[in-house]
């Protein structure tokens, strides 16, 4: 099924033709401003909606952003929401407002959208989508209530110290719930995170909930250390009115609800509530949470908020370290790990891995004639052309400068050459705008290598494809060359033209590689 996005803008503005054209060239259908009444028919369309894209106008207020987000979430609750900003937005106040808003991702220009859409889709499929805690935490003073007993004091410090070791959001939430279960007696502790947070309502989704027996230990002993290493047996939980009120009012709330005693304390990051801690004591005869227990919860809540926010930032930093900032494709760092894993898999299951090394021909002329900003925009357009040319399981990498690498798992020479031909033809036929409505023609030289025929290690695979690319350059450019076999089966280790069987045009020296 063909993928599509819903493109929306301000009431008084239309979605730009540049955005529509870029997505169209990437093989993504665009629906413009689908209204709520059209949603039912839109869902029956054969195209699959992968995201809602909001093109942020030059003049936009935080209030209008909230209205747009609310409207989009109401019509497409399960679809990622992406903001597309102008380059000028990045350094002004509006850019900061957009960054703090509840968008799943932000594109710095329309040319980044195809790569960003694929990235968002991959994270959605893996359940790895980061929650939008985007601005820095304010300094929080950790001050415990004076009325704490020695055991509670030790427990509070142990919980806070343990939270510092959390490496991901789920781990931070698990540590927090386990610790709360030993710090304050309750039948269930749960953590919910806010999916939306406006002045009048909050949509809360459970991260973790765990039930505790009435005789559960309240000490942070040796058993507690083992408990942290074991997987938590989570239970289903739905946030009630108490939790929602705590997030909306950004203040602790305790009350009886359906015969249960409930306490809810908001998890606050910066100037907004990102979630809520909820404790429940079941049954009409259960005792309510005391003021001392509420004060203790208020004290540890900032530490839990910090652990959750920091874990999300760590995950985001790791993602950014493997992503090219300009094109939003993967970078060389990601390529190394991906290729090592794929070659290991190919060795184990006796399959193949193909590598395409693509270099734009005479790209320096674009920078010299039109400037580096136009050149950068052209690279983003190239990325948008590459992605629809490959499968979702393939890896597209900006290797550096105007060089790109495509890894095709479980693909032989024939399939790799077909992808290379399709990609080369697309680039040759496309007219690049450079973000300035120009009509720039580009071509590409592509080298193809396949494991294990042309290489015996990940390093050698990329190197062989690179050498094949240089052979394509030597053959008047805008063509494809296939690397020679690694075992010397071809006479003289010659590179060959896959479109002309038997034609030999360049020799490469014998090389030894270590994997």
PDB file of C-alpha atoms in Angstrom, residues 83-320:
ATOM      1  CA  UNK A  83       6.215  20.075  12.607  1.00  0.00           C
ATOM      2  CA  UNK A  84       7.946  21.438   9.520  1.00  0.00           C
ATOM      3  CA  UNK A  85       9.582  24.774  10.268  1.00  0.00           C
ATOM      4  CA  UNK A  86      11.325  27.377   8.142  1.00  0.00           C
ATOM      5  CA  UNK A  87      15.103  27.701   8.481  1.00  0.00           C
ATOM      6  CA  UNK A  88      14.591  31.152  10.013  1.00  0.00           C
ATOM      7  CA  UNK A  89      12.484  29.645  12.825  1.00  0.00           C
ATOM      8  CA  UNK A  90      15.392  27.651  14.183  1.00  0.00           C
ATOM      9  CA  UNK A  91      17.073  30.599  15.880  1.00  0.00           C
ATOM     10  CA  UNK A  92      14.100  32.701  16.978  1.00  0.00           C
ATOM     11  CA  UNK A  93      11.482  32.546  19.725  1.00  0.00           C
ATOM     12  CA  UNK A  94       8.982  30.703  17.528  1.00  0.00           C
ATOM     13  CA  UNK A  95      11.475  27.881  17.025  1.00  0.00           C
ATOM     14  CA  UNK A  96      11.787  27.514  20.805  1.00  0.00           C
ATOM     15  CA  UNK A  97       7.977  27.456  21.170  1.00  0.00           C
ATOM     16  CA  UNK A  98       7.718  24.719  18.543  1.00  0.00           C
ATOM     17  CA  UNK A  99      10.498  22.717  20.256  1.00  0.00           C
ATOM     18  CA  UNK A 100       8.572  22.828  23.552  1.00  0.00           C
ATOM     19  CA  UNK A 101       5.292  21.779  21.939  1.00  0.00           C
ATOM     20  CA  UNK A 102       3.898  18.253  21.775  1.00  0.00           C
ATOM     21  CA  UNK A 103       5.224  17.288  18.326  1.00  0.00           C
ATOM     22  CA  UNK A 104       6.674  13.803  17.813  1.00  0.00           C
ATOM     23  CA  UNK A 105       9.402  15.231  15.588  1.00  0.00           C
ATOM     24  CA  UNK A 106      10.493  18.508  13.988  1.00  0.00           C
ATOM     25  CA  UNK A 107      11.895  18.962  10.459  1.00  0.00           C
ATOM     26  CA  UNK A 108      14.129  21.983   9.858  1.00  0.00           C
ATOM     27  CA  UNK A 109      12.938  22.130   6.244  1.00  0.00           C
ATOM     28  CA  UNK A 110      10.599  20.304   3.882  1.00  0.00           C
ATOM     29  CA  UNK A 111      13.566  18.485   2.320  1.00  0.00           C
ATOM     30  CA  UNK A 112      14.185  16.641   5.611  1.00  0.00           C
ATOM     31  CA  UNK A 113      10.654  15.218   5.729  1.00  0.00           C
ATOM     32  CA  UNK A 114      11.105  11.963   3.717  1.00  0.00           C
ATOM     33  CA  UNK A 115      14.003  10.781   5.906  1.00  0.00           C
ATOM     34  CA  UNK A 116      12.294  12.013   9.082  1.00  0.00           C
ATOM     35  CA  UNK A 117       9.042  10.235   8.181  1.00  0.00           C
ATOM     36  CA  UNK A 118      10.895   6.963   7.744  1.00  0.00           C
ATOM     37  CA  UNK A 119      12.664   7.478  11.066  1.00  0.00           C
ATOM     38  CA  UNK A 120       9.354   8.164  12.867  1.00  0.00           C
ATOM     39  CA  UNK A 121       7.769   5.139  11.193  1.00  0.00           C
ATOM     40  CA  UNK A 122      10.651   2.878  12.261  1.00  0.00           C
ATOM     41  CA  UNK A 123      10.409   4.090  15.863  1.00  0.00           C
ATOM     42  CA  UNK A 124       6.632   3.604  15.874  1.00  0.00           C
ATOM     43  CA  UNK A 125       6.985   0.027  14.586  1.00  0.00           C
ATOM     44  CA  UNK A 126       9.568  -0.802  17.252  1.00  0.00           C
ATOM     45  CA  UNK A 127       7.597   0.938  20.015  1.00  0.00           C
ATOM     46  CA  UNK A 128      10.649   3.091  20.572  1.00  0.00           C
ATOM     47  CA  UNK A 129       9.128   6.520  20.072  1.00  0.00           C
ATOM     48  CA  UNK A 130      10.518   8.964  22.623  1.00  0.00           C
ATOM     49  CA  UNK A 131       8.116  11.034  24.651  1.00  0.00           C
ATOM     50  CA  UNK A 132       8.531  14.742  24.154  1.00  0.00           C
ATOM     51  CA  UNK A 133      10.351  15.979  27.276  1.00  0.00           C
ATOM     52  CA  UNK A 134      12.263  18.691  25.455  1.00  0.00           C
ATOM     53  CA  UNK A 135      13.279  21.494  27.762  1.00  0.00           C
ATOM     54  CA  UNK A 136      15.754  21.437  30.622  1.00  0.00           C
ATOM     55  CA  UNK A 137      14.771  20.732  34.171  1.00  0.00           C
ATOM     56  CA  UNK A 138      14.939  23.541  36.652  1.00  0.00           C
ATOM     57  CA  UNK A 139      17.217  23.062  39.643  1.00  0.00           C
ATOM     58  CA  UNK A 140      15.371  21.173  42.363  1.00  0.00           C
ATOM     59  CA  UNK A 141      16.440  21.165  45.981  1.00  0.00           C
ATOM     60  CA  UNK A 142      16.127  17.715  47.537  1.00  0.00           C
ATOM     61  CA  UNK A 143      14.827  18.372  51.082  1.00  0.00           C
ATOM     62  CA  UNK A 144      13.257  15.555  53.102  1.00  0.00           C
ATOM     63  CA  UNK A 145      10.466  16.192  55.647  1.00  0.00           C
ATOM     64  CA  UNK A 146      11.762  16.621  59.197  1.00  0.00           C
ATOM     65  CA  UNK A 147       9.312  14.054  60.603  1.00  0.00           C
ATOM     66  CA  UNK A 148      10.788  11.028  58.801  1.00  0.00           C
ATOM     67  CA  UNK A 149      11.807   7.946  60.713  1.00  0.00           C
ATOM     68  CA  UNK A 150      15.304   6.525  60.278  1.00  0.00           C
ATOM     69  CA  UNK A 151      14.083   3.672  58.069  1.00  0.00           C
ATOM     70  CA  UNK A 152      12.128   6.031  55.787  1.00  0.00           C
ATOM     71  CA  UNK A 153      15.075   8.421  55.570  1.00  0.00           C
ATOM     72  CA  UNK A 154      17.381   5.620  54.493  1.00  0.00           C
ATOM     73  CA  UNK A 155      14.781   4.325  52.039  1.00  0.00           C
ATOM     74  CA  UNK A 156      14.274   7.742  50.417  1.00  0.00           C
ATOM     75  CA  UNK A 157      18.005   8.228  49.861  1.00  0.00           C
ATOM     76  CA  UNK A 158      18.360   4.664  48.532  1.00  0.00           C
ATOM     77  CA  UNK A 159      15.541   5.231  46.044  1.00  0.00           C
ATOM     78  CA  UNK A 160      17.002   8.532  44.800  1.00  0.00           C
ATOM     79  CA  UNK A 161      20.495   7.025  44.481  1.00  0.00           C
ATOM     80  CA  UNK A 162      19.115   4.017  42.565  1.00  0.00           C
ATOM     81  CA  UNK A 163      17.286   6.265  40.100  1.00  0.00           C
ATOM     82  CA  UNK A 164      20.610   7.762  39.014  1.00  0.00           C
ATOM     83  CA  UNK A 165      21.604   4.363  37.611  1.00  0.00           C
ATOM     84  CA  UNK A 166      18.589   4.054  35.298  1.00  0.00           C
ATOM     85  CA  UNK A 167      19.669   3.782  31.650  1.00  0.00           C
ATOM     86  CA  UNK A 168      16.266   4.042  29.956  1.00  0.00           C
ATOM     87  CA  UNK A 169      12.757   5.279  30.645  1.00  0.00           C
ATOM     88  CA  UNK A 170      11.306   1.835  31.433  1.00  0.00           C
ATOM     89  CA  UNK A 171      14.158   1.131  33.850  1.00  0.00           C
ATOM     90  CA  UNK A 172      13.676   4.480  35.617  1.00  0.00           C
ATOM     91  CA  UNK A 173       9.940   3.833  35.967  1.00  0.00           C
ATOM     92  CA  UNK A 174      10.573   0.279  37.236  1.00  0.00           C
ATOM     93  CA  UNK A 175      13.086   1.491  39.852  1.00  0.00           C
ATOM     94  CA  UNK A 176      10.652   4.189  40.979  1.00  0.00           C
ATOM     95  CA  UNK A 177       7.658   1.863  41.361  1.00  0.00           C
ATOM     96  CA  UNK A 178       9.705  -0.802  43.176  1.00  0.00           C
ATOM     97  CA  UNK A 179      11.128   1.833  45.514  1.00  0.00           C
ATOM     98  CA  UNK A 180       7.767   3.457  46.244  1.00  0.00           C
ATOM     99  CA  UNK A 181       6.361   0.027  47.103  1.00  0.00           C
ATOM    100  CA  UNK A 182       8.997  -0.278  49.866  1.00  0.00           C
ATOM    101  CA  UNK A 183       8.875   3.340  50.949  1.00  0.00           C
ATOM    102  CA  UNK A 184       5.105   3.777  51.400  1.00  0.00           C
ATOM    103  CA  UNK A 185       2.700   0.889  51.890  1.00  0.00           C
ATOM    104  CA  UNK A 186       0.054   0.577  49.127  1.00  0.00           C
ATOM    105  CA  UNK A 187      -1.739  -2.148  47.173  1.00  0.00           C
ATOM    106  CA  UNK A 188      -0.638  -0.669  43.856  1.00  0.00           C
ATOM    107  CA  UNK A 189       1.800   1.938  42.605  1.00  0.00           C
ATOM    108  CA  UNK A 190       1.632   3.234  39.042  1.00  0.00           C
ATOM    109  CA  UNK A 191       3.328   5.827  36.850  1.00  0.00           C
ATOM    110  CA  UNK A 192       1.453   7.486  34.005  1.00  0.00           C
ATOM    111  CA  UNK A 193       2.940   9.887  31.474  1.00  0.00           C
ATOM    112  CA  UNK A 194       0.999  12.729  29.862  1.00  0.00           C
ATOM    113  CA  UNK A 195       0.324  12.257  26.152  1.00  0.00           C
ATOM    114  CA  UNK A 196      -1.247  15.708  26.062  1.00  0.00           C
ATOM    115  CA  UNK A 197      -1.152  18.444  28.632  1.00  0.00           C
ATOM    116  CA  UNK A 198      -3.382  21.463  28.129  1.00  0.00           C
ATOM    117  CA  UNK A 199      -5.079  23.789  30.588  1.00  0.00           C
ATOM    118  CA  UNK A 200      -8.333  21.840  30.653  1.00  0.00           C
ATOM    119  CA  UNK A 201      -7.509  18.173  30.111  1.00  0.00           C
ATOM    120  CA  UNK A 202      -4.746  15.553  30.167  1.00  0.00           C
ATOM    121  CA  UNK A 203      -4.487  12.195  28.430  1.00  0.00           C
ATOM    122  CA  UNK A 204      -2.462   9.815  30.589  1.00  0.00           C
ATOM    123  CA  UNK A 205      -0.890   6.571  29.426  1.00  0.00           C
ATOM    124  CA  UNK A 206       0.523   3.954  31.828  1.00  0.00           C
ATOM    125  CA  UNK A 207       4.275   3.326  31.788  1.00  0.00           C
ATOM    126  CA  UNK A 208       4.274   0.786  34.591  1.00  0.00           C
ATOM    127  CA  UNK A 209       1.941  -0.399  37.350  1.00  0.00           C
ATOM    128  CA  UNK A 210       2.690  -2.992  40.016  1.00  0.00           C
ATOM    129  CA  UNK A 211       0.648  -4.562  42.781  1.00  0.00           C
ATOM    130  CA  UNK A 212       2.098  -5.206  46.247  1.00  0.00           C
ATOM    131  CA  UNK A 213       0.876  -7.642  48.886  1.00  0.00           C
ATOM    132  CA  UNK A 214      -0.198  -6.365  52.295  1.00  0.00           C
ATOM    133  CA  UNK A 215       2.784  -8.101  53.905  1.00  0.00           C
ATOM    134  CA  UNK A 216       5.310  -6.692  51.437  1.00  0.00           C
ATOM    135  CA  UNK A 217       8.625  -5.689  52.997  1.00  0.00           C
ATOM    136  CA  UNK A 218       9.129  -1.955  53.547  1.00  0.00           C
ATOM    137  CA  UNK A 219      12.898  -2.158  53.957  1.00  0.00           C
ATOM    138  CA  UNK A 220      15.587  -1.616  51.306  1.00  0.00           C
ATOM    139  CA  UNK A 221      17.426  -4.850  52.028  1.00  0.00           C
ATOM    140  CA  UNK A 222      19.266  -7.541  50.064  1.00  0.00           C
ATOM    141  CA  UNK A 223      15.951  -8.706  48.603  1.00  0.00           C
ATOM    142  CA  UNK A 224      15.424  -5.195  47.169  1.00  0.00           C
ATOM    143  CA  UNK A 225      18.687  -5.432  45.212  1.00  0.00           C
ATOM    144  CA  UNK A 226      17.602  -8.722  43.623  1.00  0.00           C
ATOM    145  CA  UNK A 227      14.174  -7.233  42.905  1.00  0.00           C
ATOM    146  CA  UNK A 228      15.760  -4.518  40.781  1.00  0.00           C
ATOM    147  CA  UNK A 229      17.464  -7.105  38.574  1.00  0.00           C
ATOM    148  CA  UNK A 230      14.289  -9.137  38.062  1.00  0.00           C
ATOM    149  CA  UNK A 231      11.655  -8.108  35.532  1.00  0.00           C
ATOM    150  CA  UNK A 232       8.639  -6.483  37.165  1.00  0.00           C
ATOM    151  CA  UNK A 233       5.334  -8.307  36.793  1.00  0.00           C
ATOM    152  CA  UNK A 234       3.294  -5.366  35.508  1.00  0.00           C
ATOM    153  CA  UNK A 235      -0.477  -5.117  35.799  1.00  0.00           C
ATOM    154  CA  UNK A 236      -2.991  -3.235  33.701  1.00  0.00           C
ATOM    155  CA  UNK A 237      -3.986   0.148  35.062  1.00  0.00           C
ATOM    156  CA  UNK A 238      -6.073   3.082  33.875  1.00  0.00           C
ATOM    157  CA  UNK A 239      -5.584   6.571  35.261  1.00  0.00           C
ATOM    158  CA  UNK A 240      -8.633   7.803  37.159  1.00  0.00           C
ATOM    159  CA  UNK A 241     -10.013  11.263  37.913  1.00  0.00           C
ATOM    160  CA  UNK A 242      -7.567  11.757  40.796  1.00  0.00           C
ATOM    161  CA  UNK A 243      -4.511  11.287  38.571  1.00  0.00           C
ATOM    162  CA  UNK A 244      -5.946  13.493  35.813  1.00  0.00           C
ATOM    163  CA  UNK A 245      -6.772  16.251  38.293  1.00  0.00           C
ATOM    164  CA  UNK A 246      -3.247  16.131  39.760  1.00  0.00           C
ATOM    165  CA  UNK A 247      -1.721  16.655  36.301  1.00  0.00           C
ATOM    166  CA  UNK A 248      -4.171  19.376  35.260  1.00  0.00           C
ATOM    167  CA  UNK A 249      -3.809  21.333  38.514  1.00  0.00           C
ATOM    168  CA  UNK A 250      -0.105  20.435  38.906  1.00  0.00           C
ATOM    169  CA  UNK A 251      -0.659  19.786  42.593  1.00  0.00           C
ATOM    170  CA  UNK A 252      -0.973  16.606  44.750  1.00  0.00           C
ATOM    171  CA  UNK A 253      -4.480  15.204  45.170  1.00  0.00           C
ATOM    172  CA  UNK A 254      -5.772  12.519  47.553  1.00  0.00           C
ATOM    173  CA  UNK A 255      -9.315  11.237  47.802  1.00  0.00           C
ATOM    174  CA  UNK A 256     -11.572   8.185  47.862  1.00  0.00           C
ATOM    175  CA  UNK A 257     -12.563   6.862  44.446  1.00  0.00           C
ATOM    176  CA  UNK A 258     -14.855   3.848  43.959  1.00  0.00           C
ATOM    177  CA  UNK A 259     -14.227   2.764  47.555  1.00  0.00           C
ATOM    178  CA  UNK A 260     -10.423   2.957  47.173  1.00  0.00           C
ATOM    179  CA  UNK A 261      -8.036   5.427  48.802  1.00  0.00           C
ATOM    180  CA  UNK A 262      -5.927   7.122  46.138  1.00  0.00           C
ATOM    181  CA  UNK A 263      -3.074   9.616  46.171  1.00  0.00           C
ATOM    182  CA  UNK A 264      -1.700  11.240  43.018  1.00  0.00           C
ATOM    183  CA  UNK A 265       1.386  13.444  42.809  1.00  0.00           C
ATOM    184  CA  UNK A 266       2.305  15.189  39.527  1.00  0.00           C
ATOM    185  CA  UNK A 267       5.737  14.555  37.990  1.00  0.00           C
ATOM    186  CA  UNK A 268       6.856  18.052  37.016  1.00  0.00           C
ATOM    187  CA  UNK A 269       9.609  18.879  34.538  1.00  0.00           C
ATOM    188  CA  UNK A 270      10.319  22.553  34.004  1.00  0.00           C
ATOM    189  CA  UNK A 271       7.004  24.375  33.865  1.00  0.00           C
ATOM    190  CA  UNK A 272       4.696  21.475  33.031  1.00  0.00           C
ATOM    191  CA  UNK A 273       3.524  18.125  34.343  1.00  0.00           C
ATOM    192  CA  UNK A 274       4.898  15.256  32.286  1.00  0.00           C
ATOM    193  CA  UNK A 275       3.133  12.549  34.277  1.00  0.00           C
ATOM    194  CA  UNK A 276       1.837  11.428  37.647  1.00  0.00           C
ATOM    195  CA  UNK A 277       2.641   8.982  40.464  1.00  0.00           C
ATOM    196  CA  UNK A 278      -0.451   7.162  41.702  1.00  0.00           C
ATOM    197  CA  UNK A 279      -0.775   5.083  44.861  1.00  0.00           C
ATOM    198  CA  UNK A 280      -3.871   2.996  45.615  1.00  0.00           C
ATOM    199  CA  UNK A 281      -5.129   1.286  48.771  1.00  0.00           C
ATOM    200  CA  UNK A 282      -8.086  -0.917  47.894  1.00  0.00           C
ATOM    201  CA  UNK A 283     -11.234  -1.512  49.917  1.00  0.00           C
ATOM    202  CA  UNK A 284     -13.485   0.761  51.958  1.00  0.00           C
ATOM    203  CA  UNK A 285     -11.697  -0.184  55.204  1.00  0.00           C
ATOM    204  CA  UNK A 286      -8.232   0.770  53.974  1.00  0.00           C
ATOM    205  CA  UNK A 287      -6.618   3.759  55.641  1.00  0.00           C
ATOM    206  CA  UNK A 288      -6.117   6.978  53.671  1.00  0.00           C
ATOM    207  CA  UNK A 289      -2.657   8.293  52.836  1.00  0.00           C
ATOM    208  CA  UNK A 290      -1.350  10.547  55.602  1.00  0.00           C
ATOM    209  CA  UNK A 291       0.060  14.059  55.266  1.00  0.00           C
ATOM    210  CA  UNK A 292       3.512  12.726  56.121  1.00  0.00           C
ATOM    211  CA  UNK A 293       3.305  10.149  53.313  1.00  0.00           C
ATOM    212  CA  UNK A 294       2.127  12.838  50.901  1.00  0.00           C
ATOM    213  CA  UNK A 295       5.051  15.077  51.922  1.00  0.00           C
ATOM    214  CA  UNK A 296       7.462  12.179  51.324  1.00  0.00           C
ATOM    215  CA  UNK A 297       5.954  11.565  47.878  1.00  0.00           C
ATOM    216  CA  UNK A 298       6.322  15.262  47.056  1.00  0.00           C
ATOM    217  CA  UNK A 299       9.995  15.026  47.982  1.00  0.00           C
ATOM    218  CA  UNK A 300      10.908  12.024  45.799  1.00  0.00           C
ATOM    219  CA  UNK A 301       8.713  13.056  42.821  1.00  0.00           C
ATOM    220  CA  UNK A 302      11.296  15.574  41.427  1.00  0.00           C
ATOM    221  CA  UNK A 303      14.004  12.885  41.522  1.00  0.00           C
ATOM    222  CA  UNK A 304      11.714  10.517  39.598  1.00  0.00           C
ATOM    223  CA  UNK A 305      10.915  13.298  37.087  1.00  0.00           C
ATOM    224  CA  UNK A 306      14.631  13.932  36.605  1.00  0.00           C
ATOM    225  CA  UNK A 307      15.379  10.235  36.100  1.00  0.00           C
ATOM    226  CA  UNK A 308      12.581   9.852  33.540  1.00  0.00           C
ATOM    227  CA  UNK A 309      13.545  13.003  31.638  1.00  0.00           C
ATOM    228  CA  UNK A 310      17.264  12.212  31.664  1.00  0.00           C
ATOM    229  CA  UNK A 311      16.682   8.674  30.408  1.00  0.00           C
ATOM    230  CA  UNK A 312      14.700  10.055  27.465  1.00  0.00           C
ATOM    231  CA  UNK A 313      17.479  12.552  26.739  1.00  0.00           C
ATOM    232  CA  UNK A 314      20.091   9.797  26.850  1.00  0.00           C
ATOM    233  CA  UNK A 315      18.077   7.741  24.360  1.00  0.00           C
ATOM    234  CA  UNK A 316      17.656  10.812  22.144  1.00  0.00           C
ATOM    235  CA  UNK A 317      21.387  11.588  22.360  1.00  0.00           C
ATOM    236  CA  UNK A 318      22.212   8.034  21.306  1.00  0.00           C
ATOM    237  CA  UNK A 319      19.807   8.341  18.386  1.00  0.00           C
ATOM    238  CA  UNK A 320      21.304  11.677  17.317  1.00  0.00           C
TER     239      UNK A 320
END
